[in-house]
Short mmCIF file of C-alpha atoms and ligand atoms in Angstrom, two decimals:
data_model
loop_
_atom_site.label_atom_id
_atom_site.label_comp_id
_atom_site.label_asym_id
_atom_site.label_seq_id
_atom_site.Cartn_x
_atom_site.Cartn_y
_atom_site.Cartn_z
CA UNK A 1 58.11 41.69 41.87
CA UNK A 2 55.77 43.87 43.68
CA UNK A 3 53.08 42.38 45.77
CA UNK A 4 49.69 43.45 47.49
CA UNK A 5 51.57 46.15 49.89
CA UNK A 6 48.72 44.84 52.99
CA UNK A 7 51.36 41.61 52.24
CA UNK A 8 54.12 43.90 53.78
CA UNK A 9 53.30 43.86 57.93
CA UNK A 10 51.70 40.11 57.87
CA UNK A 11 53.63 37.93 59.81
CA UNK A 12 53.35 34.03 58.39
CA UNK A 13 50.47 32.46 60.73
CA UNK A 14 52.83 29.69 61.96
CA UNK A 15 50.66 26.38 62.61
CA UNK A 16 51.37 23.98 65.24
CA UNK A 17 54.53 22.06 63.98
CA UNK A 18 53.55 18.29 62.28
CA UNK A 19 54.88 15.23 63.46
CA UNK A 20 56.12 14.94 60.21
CA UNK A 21 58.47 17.88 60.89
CA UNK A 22 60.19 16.09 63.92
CA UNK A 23 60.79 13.54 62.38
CA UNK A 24 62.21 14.83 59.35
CA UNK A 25 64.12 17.48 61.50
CA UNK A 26 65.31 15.79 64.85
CA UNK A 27 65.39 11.80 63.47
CA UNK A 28 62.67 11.09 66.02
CA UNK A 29 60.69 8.07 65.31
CA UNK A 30 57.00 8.91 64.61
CA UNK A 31 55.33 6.78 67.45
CA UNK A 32 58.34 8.09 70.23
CA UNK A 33 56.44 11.55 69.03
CA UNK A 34 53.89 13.36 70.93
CA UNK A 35 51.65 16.62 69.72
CA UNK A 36 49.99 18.68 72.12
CA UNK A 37 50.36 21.85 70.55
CA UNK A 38 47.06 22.32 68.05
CA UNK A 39 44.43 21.39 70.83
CA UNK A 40 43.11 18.81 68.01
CA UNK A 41 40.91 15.70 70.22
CA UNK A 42 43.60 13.02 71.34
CA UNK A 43 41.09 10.23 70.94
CA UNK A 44 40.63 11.21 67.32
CA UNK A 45 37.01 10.67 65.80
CA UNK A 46 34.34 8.64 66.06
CA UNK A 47 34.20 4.66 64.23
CA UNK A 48 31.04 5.49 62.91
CA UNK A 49 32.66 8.63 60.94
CA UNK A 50 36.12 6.40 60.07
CA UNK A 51 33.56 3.84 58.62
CA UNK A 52 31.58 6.55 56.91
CA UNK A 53 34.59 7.99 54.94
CA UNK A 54 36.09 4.75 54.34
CA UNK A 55 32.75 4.23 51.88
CA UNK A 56 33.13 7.29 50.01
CA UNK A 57 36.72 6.93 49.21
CA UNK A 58 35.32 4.32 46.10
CA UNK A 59 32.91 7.93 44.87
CA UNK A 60 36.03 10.31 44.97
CA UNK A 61 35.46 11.32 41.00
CA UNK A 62 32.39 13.90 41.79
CA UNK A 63 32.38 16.85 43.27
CA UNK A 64 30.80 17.15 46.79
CA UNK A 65 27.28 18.39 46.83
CA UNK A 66 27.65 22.20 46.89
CA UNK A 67 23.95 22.40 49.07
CA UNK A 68 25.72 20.42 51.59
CA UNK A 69 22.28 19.20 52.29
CA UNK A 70 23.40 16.38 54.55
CA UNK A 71 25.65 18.81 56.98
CA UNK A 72 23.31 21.52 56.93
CA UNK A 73 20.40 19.56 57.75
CA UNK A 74 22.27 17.89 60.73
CA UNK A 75 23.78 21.30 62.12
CA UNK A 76 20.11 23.12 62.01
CA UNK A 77 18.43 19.68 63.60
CA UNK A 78 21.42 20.11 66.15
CA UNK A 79 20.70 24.19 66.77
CA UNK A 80 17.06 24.19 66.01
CA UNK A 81 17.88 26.98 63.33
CA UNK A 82 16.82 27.37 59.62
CA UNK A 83 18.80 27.12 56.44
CA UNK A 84 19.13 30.65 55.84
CA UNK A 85 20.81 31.09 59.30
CA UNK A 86 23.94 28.33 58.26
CA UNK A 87 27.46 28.98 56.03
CA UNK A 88 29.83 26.14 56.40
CA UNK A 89 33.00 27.22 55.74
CA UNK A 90 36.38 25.46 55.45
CA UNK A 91 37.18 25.27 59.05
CA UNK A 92 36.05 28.39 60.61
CA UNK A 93 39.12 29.92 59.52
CA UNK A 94 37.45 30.46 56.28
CA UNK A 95 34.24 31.65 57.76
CA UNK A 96 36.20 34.70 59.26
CA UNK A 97 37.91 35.38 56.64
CA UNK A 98 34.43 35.75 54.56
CA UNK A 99 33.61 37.55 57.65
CA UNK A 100 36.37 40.24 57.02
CA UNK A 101 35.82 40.50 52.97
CA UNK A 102 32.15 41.06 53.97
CA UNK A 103 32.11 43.92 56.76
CA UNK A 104 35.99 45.28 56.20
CA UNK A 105 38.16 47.52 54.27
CA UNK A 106 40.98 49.50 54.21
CA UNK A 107 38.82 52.20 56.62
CA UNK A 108 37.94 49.48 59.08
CA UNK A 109 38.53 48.78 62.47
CA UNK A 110 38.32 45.40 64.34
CA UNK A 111 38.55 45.14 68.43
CA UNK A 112 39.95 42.37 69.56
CA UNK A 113 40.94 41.00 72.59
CA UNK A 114 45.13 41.67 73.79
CA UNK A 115 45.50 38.10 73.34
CA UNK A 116 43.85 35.82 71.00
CA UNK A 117 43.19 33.25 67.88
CA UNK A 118 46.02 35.00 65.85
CA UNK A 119 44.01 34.63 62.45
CA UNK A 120 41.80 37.86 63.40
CA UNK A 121 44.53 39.75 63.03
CA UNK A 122 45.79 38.32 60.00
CA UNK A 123 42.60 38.31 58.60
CA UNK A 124 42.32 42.22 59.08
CA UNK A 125 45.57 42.65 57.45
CA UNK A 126 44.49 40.75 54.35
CA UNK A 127 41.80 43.70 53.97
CA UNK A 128 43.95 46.72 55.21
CA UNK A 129 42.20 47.15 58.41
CA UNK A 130 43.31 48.54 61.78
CA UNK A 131 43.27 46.42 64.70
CA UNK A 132 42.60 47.54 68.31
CA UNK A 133 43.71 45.38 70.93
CA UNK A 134 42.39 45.28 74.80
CA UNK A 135 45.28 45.61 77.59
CA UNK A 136 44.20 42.76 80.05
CA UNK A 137 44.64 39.02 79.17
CA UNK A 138 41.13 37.74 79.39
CA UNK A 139 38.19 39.25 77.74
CA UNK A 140 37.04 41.90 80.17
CA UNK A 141 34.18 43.33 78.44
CA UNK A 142 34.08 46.95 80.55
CA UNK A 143 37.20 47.58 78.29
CA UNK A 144 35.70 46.29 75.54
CA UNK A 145 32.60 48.35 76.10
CA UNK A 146 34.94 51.40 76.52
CA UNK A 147 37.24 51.12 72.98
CA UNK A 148 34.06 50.26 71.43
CA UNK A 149 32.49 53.67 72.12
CA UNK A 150 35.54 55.62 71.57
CA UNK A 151 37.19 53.84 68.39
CA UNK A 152 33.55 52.62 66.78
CA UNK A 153 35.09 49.27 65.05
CA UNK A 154 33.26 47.37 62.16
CA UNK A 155 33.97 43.96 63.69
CA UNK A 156 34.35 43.39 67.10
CA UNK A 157 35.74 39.72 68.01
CA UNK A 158 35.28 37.63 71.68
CA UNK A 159 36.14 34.43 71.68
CA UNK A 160 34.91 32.04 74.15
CA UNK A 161 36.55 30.28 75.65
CA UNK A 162 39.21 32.09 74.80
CA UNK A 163 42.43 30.54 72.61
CA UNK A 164 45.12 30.93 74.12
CA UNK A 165 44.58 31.35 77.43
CA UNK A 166 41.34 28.97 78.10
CA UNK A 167 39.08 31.71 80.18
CA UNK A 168 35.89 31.94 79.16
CA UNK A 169 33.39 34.57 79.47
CA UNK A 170 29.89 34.18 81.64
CA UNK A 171 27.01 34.15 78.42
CA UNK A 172 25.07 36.21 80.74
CA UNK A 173 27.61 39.14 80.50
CA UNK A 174 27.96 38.55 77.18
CA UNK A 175 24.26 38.82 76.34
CA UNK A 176 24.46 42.12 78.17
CA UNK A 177 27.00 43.15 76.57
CA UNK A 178 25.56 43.01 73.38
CA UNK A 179 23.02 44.38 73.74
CA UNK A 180 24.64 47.78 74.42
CA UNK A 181 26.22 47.39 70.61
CA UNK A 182 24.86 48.95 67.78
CA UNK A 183 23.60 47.23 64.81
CA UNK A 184 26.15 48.29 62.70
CA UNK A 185 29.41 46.83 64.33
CA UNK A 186 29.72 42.69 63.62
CA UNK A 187 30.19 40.57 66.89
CA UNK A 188 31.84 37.53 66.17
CA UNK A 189 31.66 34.94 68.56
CA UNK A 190 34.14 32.38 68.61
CA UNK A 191 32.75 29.01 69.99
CA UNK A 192 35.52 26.52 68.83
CA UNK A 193 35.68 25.52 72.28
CA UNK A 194 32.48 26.07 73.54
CA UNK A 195 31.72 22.34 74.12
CA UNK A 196 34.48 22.07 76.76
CA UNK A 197 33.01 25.32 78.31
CA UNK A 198 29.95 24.43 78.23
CA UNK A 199 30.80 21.16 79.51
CA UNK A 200 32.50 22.61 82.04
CA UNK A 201 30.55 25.42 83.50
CA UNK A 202 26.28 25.57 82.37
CA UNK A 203 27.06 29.47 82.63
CA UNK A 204 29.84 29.65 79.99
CA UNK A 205 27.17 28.18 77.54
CA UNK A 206 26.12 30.31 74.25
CA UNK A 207 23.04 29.52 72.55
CA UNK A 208 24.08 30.38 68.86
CA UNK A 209 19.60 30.38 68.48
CA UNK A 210 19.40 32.62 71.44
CA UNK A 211 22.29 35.01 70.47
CA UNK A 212 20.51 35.29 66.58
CA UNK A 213 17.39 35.51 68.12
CA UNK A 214 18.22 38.51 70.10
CA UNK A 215 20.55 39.82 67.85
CA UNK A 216 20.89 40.42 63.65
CA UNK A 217 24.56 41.89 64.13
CA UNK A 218 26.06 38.78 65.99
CA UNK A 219 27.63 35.79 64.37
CA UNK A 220 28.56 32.49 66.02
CA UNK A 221 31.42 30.64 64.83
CA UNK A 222 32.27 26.52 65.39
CA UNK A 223 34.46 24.15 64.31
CA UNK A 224 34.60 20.37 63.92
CA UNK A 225 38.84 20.64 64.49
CA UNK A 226 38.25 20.60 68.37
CA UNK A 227 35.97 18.40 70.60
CA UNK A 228 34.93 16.58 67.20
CA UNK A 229 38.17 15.15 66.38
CA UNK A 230 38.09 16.01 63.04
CA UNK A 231 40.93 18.77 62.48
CA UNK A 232 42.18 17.16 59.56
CA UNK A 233 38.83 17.05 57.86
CA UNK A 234 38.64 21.01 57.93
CA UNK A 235 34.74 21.52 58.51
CA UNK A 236 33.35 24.75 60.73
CA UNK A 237 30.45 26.77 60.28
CA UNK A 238 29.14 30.68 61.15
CA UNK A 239 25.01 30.85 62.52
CA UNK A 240 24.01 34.43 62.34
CA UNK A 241 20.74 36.09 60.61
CA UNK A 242 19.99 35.69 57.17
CA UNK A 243 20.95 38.81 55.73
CA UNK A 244 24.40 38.43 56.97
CA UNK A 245 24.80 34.90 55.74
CA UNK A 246 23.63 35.86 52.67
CA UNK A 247 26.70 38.29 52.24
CA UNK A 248 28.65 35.66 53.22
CA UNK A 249 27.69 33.66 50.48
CA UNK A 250 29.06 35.32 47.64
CA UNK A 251 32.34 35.04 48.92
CA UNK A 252 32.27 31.65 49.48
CA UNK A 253 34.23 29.64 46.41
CA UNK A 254 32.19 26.74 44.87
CA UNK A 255 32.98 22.98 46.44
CA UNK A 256 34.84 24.55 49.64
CA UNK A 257 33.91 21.39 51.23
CA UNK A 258 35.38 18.05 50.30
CA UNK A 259 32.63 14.97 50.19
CA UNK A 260 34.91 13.43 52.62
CA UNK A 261 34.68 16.01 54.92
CA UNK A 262 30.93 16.75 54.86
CA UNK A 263 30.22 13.23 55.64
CA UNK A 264 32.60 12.80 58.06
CA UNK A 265 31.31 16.10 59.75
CA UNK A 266 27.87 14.69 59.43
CA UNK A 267 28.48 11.63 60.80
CA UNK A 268 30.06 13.27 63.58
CA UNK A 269 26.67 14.83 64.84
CA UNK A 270 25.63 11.44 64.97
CA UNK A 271 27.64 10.54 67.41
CA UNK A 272 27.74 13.11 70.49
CA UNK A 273 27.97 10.77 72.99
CA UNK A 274 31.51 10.16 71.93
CA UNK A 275 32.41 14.02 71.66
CA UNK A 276 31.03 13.84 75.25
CA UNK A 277 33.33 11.18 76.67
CA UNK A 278 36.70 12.57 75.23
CA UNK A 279 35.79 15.98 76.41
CA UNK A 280 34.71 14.11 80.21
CA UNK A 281 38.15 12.50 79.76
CA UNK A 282 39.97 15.47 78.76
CA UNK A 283 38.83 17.51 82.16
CA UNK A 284 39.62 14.52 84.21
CA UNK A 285 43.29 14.62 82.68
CA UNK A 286 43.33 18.29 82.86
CA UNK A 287 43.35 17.59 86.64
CA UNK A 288 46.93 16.05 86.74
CA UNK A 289 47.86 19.52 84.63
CA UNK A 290 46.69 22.01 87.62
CA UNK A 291 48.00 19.08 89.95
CA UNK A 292 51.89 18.73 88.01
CA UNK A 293 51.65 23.16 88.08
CA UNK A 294 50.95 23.02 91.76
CA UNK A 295 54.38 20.53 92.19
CA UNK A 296 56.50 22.61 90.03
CA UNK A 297 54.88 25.83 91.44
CA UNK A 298 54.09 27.45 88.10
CA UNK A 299 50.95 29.13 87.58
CA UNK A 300 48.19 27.85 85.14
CA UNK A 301 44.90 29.67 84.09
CA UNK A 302 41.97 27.80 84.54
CA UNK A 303 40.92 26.53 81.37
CA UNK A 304 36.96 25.94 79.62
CA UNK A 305 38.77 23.99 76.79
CA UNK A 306 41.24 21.16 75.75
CA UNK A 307 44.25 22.94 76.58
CA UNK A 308 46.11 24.45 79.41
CA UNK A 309 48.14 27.82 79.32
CA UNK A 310 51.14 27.59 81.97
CA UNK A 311 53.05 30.70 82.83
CA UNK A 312 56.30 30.01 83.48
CA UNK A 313 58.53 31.54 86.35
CA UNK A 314 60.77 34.26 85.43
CA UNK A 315 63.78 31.69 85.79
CA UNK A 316 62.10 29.51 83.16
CA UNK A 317 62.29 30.62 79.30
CA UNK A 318 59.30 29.39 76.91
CA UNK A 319 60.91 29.09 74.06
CA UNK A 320 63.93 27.20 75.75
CA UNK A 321 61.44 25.26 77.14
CA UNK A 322 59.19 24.50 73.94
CA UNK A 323 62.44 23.79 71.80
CA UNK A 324 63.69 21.52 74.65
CA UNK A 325 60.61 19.41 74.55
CA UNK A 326 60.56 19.32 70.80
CA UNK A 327 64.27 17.66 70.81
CA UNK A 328 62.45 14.81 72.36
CA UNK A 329 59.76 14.65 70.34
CA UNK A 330 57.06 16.76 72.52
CA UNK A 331 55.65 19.15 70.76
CA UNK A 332 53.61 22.20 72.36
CA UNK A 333 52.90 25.68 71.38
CA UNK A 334 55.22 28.47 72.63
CA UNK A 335 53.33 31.52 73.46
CA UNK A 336 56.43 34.35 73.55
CA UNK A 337 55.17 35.47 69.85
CA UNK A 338 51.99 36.45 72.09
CA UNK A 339 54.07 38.59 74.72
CA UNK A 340 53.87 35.75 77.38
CA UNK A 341 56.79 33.46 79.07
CA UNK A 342 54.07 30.92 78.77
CA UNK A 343 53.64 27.30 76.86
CA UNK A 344 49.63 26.41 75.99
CA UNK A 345 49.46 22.19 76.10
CA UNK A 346 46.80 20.34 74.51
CA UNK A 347 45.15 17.98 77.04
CA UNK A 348 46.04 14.62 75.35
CA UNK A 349 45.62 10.84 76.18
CA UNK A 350 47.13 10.01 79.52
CA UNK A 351 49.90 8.29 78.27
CA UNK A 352 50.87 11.45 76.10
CA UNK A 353 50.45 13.47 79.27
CA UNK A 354 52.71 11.22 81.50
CA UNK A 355 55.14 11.66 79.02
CA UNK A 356 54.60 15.18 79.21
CA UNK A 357 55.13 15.66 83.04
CA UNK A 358 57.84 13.11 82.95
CA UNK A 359 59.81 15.59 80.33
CA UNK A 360 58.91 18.70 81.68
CA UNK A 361 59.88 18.17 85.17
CA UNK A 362 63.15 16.78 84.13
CA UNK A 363 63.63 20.31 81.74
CA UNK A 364 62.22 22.54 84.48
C1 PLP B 401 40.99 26.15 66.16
C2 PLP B 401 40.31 27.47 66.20
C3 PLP B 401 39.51 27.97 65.17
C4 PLP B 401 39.31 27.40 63.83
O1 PLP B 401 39.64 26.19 63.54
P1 PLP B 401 39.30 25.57 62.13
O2 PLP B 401 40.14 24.34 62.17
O3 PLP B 401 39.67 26.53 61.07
O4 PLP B 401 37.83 25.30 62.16
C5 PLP B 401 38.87 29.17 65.32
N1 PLP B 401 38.98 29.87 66.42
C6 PLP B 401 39.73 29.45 67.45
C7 PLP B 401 39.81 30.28 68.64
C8 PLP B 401 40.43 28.24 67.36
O5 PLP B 401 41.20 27.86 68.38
#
C-alpha cells in the first residue's frame, strides 16, 4: 500500500519506555522499577486534583465541555490574559502540531535549535517542511539571528529551558531577540519547563503577557506533564495574539480534552504551592546529581528544569550505559539518537535517586 510519501524520512518519536515495558520485558517487579527518563514530577499531583477526578469518574457518560470554561478561566486568572489569547491543546504536543498545520507547508522552513524537543522536527515532516538546525548545543541566538536572515523560516522554535540539555536562555536576550524578527516568521516559545527556570534563576523567567504584549508573531507554549504532575492527564496550552489563536482553532478536533483532564488541570492551578515544593525539592536533589558527576568526574550541564543531561567520558558508552540500567529496572533516556554520548535523568524522589547513584557508580 502506498502511504503519505512525507511518511517516508519520519523516524518513530520513541517515548520514554513504561514501567510496564520492564516488566513485561526483563521480569522486573513493578515497585523494584524506577523511571527517570520522561522528566514527569516524582511526587505526582496534588490531593486536591486526585480528589477532584475521583468525583467525576461517576459523570464519565458526557462529553467534556468543549468551552473548557473552567481551565480557561483559571489559566487567564493565572496569566492575566483574555480568552481570545488561550488554545488548550492535548498536551502541548498537539498545540505544535496545530502550530505547523497553521503556518507550514511543503515550501516551509522551521529553525530550530541543533538539539532539541524531537517533536519539532517530526512535526515539520508531517507537513513536508525543511528543517534548519543551529551547530552549537544550547540556544545561542547570534546563530539564530544569522540562519534567520539568510534562510527566512516560517517558524522559528527556542525552547526554554531547553529539553534535552536543561540550559536556558536569559528572557532579556530573548526579548531582544525578537524584536529583530519580522512579523511574518512564528516564534514558538517552549516553556514546559519554565517553572523550574524560573524557579531557578528570576532572569530565565518569560512573561507569556509580556511576550504577546510586545509581540503578535510569538506564541508561548506550556504543559501540565512537567512541574504539575499531571503527564498522564495530557493538558498544555499555546498564549499568543488573537488572530493566531484563532487559526489555531480550526484545527483543533472537537472534545480534545477529556473532563478528567480539564478538571484535574484546573484543580491543579489551585494548588501552586504544591507545584512549588516538588520543584524546591527537585533542585535540592539535583544537588546530589552535580555532586555524584563531580565523584565520577563526568561532566553535567547545568540544568533550569527537572532533569539533568550527563556527558559521559569517551570510555563510557550511553547506550551501554542506558540498557545496563534498564536490566535493573532504571530507566533513563539515552541521548546517542541526538548525536551525544550523553544520558538526560529525571530528578526523582530521593530514594529513586539513591538508587540511581548506587547503580550507576557500580556500571560506570
Ligand atoms: C514534555 C515537553 C513538551 C510537551 O509535553 P506535553 O506532555 O505534550 O504537554 C513540550 N516541549 C518540551 C520541550 C517538552 O519537554
Amino acid at each position: 500500500m502506498k502511504f503519505n510519501t512525507k511518511l517516508e524520512s519520519i523516524e518513530t518519536y520513541e517515548a520514554g519506555k513504561p514501567i510496564e515495558l520492564v516488566v513485561r520485558e526483563f521480569g522486573i517487579e513493578p515497585k523494584d522499577i524506577v523511571k527517570l527518563a520522561s522528566n514527569e514530577n516524582p511526587y505526582g499531583c496534588s490531593i486536591k486534583v486526585q480528589q477532584a477526578v475521583g468525583d467525576i469518574v461517576q459523570n464519565m457518560a458526557l462529553y467534556p465541555d468543549d468551552s473548557m470554561m473552567k481551565l480557561k478561566n483559571a489559566l487567564t486568572k493565572k496569566y492575566d490574559i483574555l480568552d481570545e489569547n488561550l488554545i488548550i491543546g492535548s498536551g502541548s504536543d498537539q498545540v505544535i502540531e496545530f502550530i505547523m498545520h497553521a503556518k507550514a507547508d511543503e515550501n516551509a522552513k522551521i529553525l530550530i535549535n541543533s538539539v532539541t524537543f524531537a517533536m519539532y522536527e517530526i512535526y515539520a515532516k508531517h507537513v513536508g517542511a525543511e528543517v534548519i538546525r543551529t551547530t552549537s548545543q544550547e540556544h545561542n541566538l547570534d546563530e539564530f539571528y544569522t540562519l534567520y536572515k539568510k534562510e527566512n523560516p516560517d517558524i522559528i522554535f527556542l525552547c526554554t529551558p531547553n529539553n534535552p540539555t536543561g540550559d536556558a536562555l536569559n528572557a532579556v536576550d530573548m526579548m531582544e531577540f525578537l524584536e529583530k524578527i519580522d512579523s511574518d516568521t512564528l516564534v514558538v516559545v517552549d516553556g514546559a519547563y519554565m517553572e523550574y527556570g524560573a524557579f531557578k534563576d528570576e532572569s530565565k523567567s518569560v512573561s507569556p503577557k509580556e511576550l504577546i504584549e510586545k509581540f503578535d508573531n510569538v506564541i508561548y507554549l506550556g504543559t501540565f506533564s512537567k512541574a504539575y504532575g499531571l503527564g498522564g492527564m495530557r493538558v498544555g496550552y499555546g498564549i499568543s495574539s488573537a488572530n493566531i489563536i484563532k487559526e489555531l482553532y480550526k484545527l483543533r478536533p472537537p472534545f480534545n480534552i477529556t473532563t478528567l483532564s480539564l478538571e484535574a488541570a484546573s484543580i491543579a492551578l489551585e494548588d501552586e504551592e504544591f507545584v512549588n515544593n516538588c520543584i524546591a525539592l527537585s533542585f535540592e536533589e539535583m544537588k546530589r546529581y552535580e555532586e555524584f558527576a563531580k565523584e565520577q568526574k563526568i561532566d553535567i550541564i547545568e540544568s533550569y528544569t527537572n532533569f539533568v543531561t550527563l556527558l559521559l567520558n569517551a570510555d563510557q558508552d550511553s547506550t551501554t550505559l542506558s540498557d545496563a540500567l534498564l536490566r535493573r529496572g532504571m530507566i533513563v533516556r539515552n541521548l546517542k539518537g541526538y548525536g551525544m554520548n550523553a544520558i538526560r535523568v529525571t530528578v526523582g524522589t530521593k530514594e529513586q535517586n539513591d538508587r540511581f547513584f548506587a547503580l550507576c557508580s557500580e556500571l560506570l
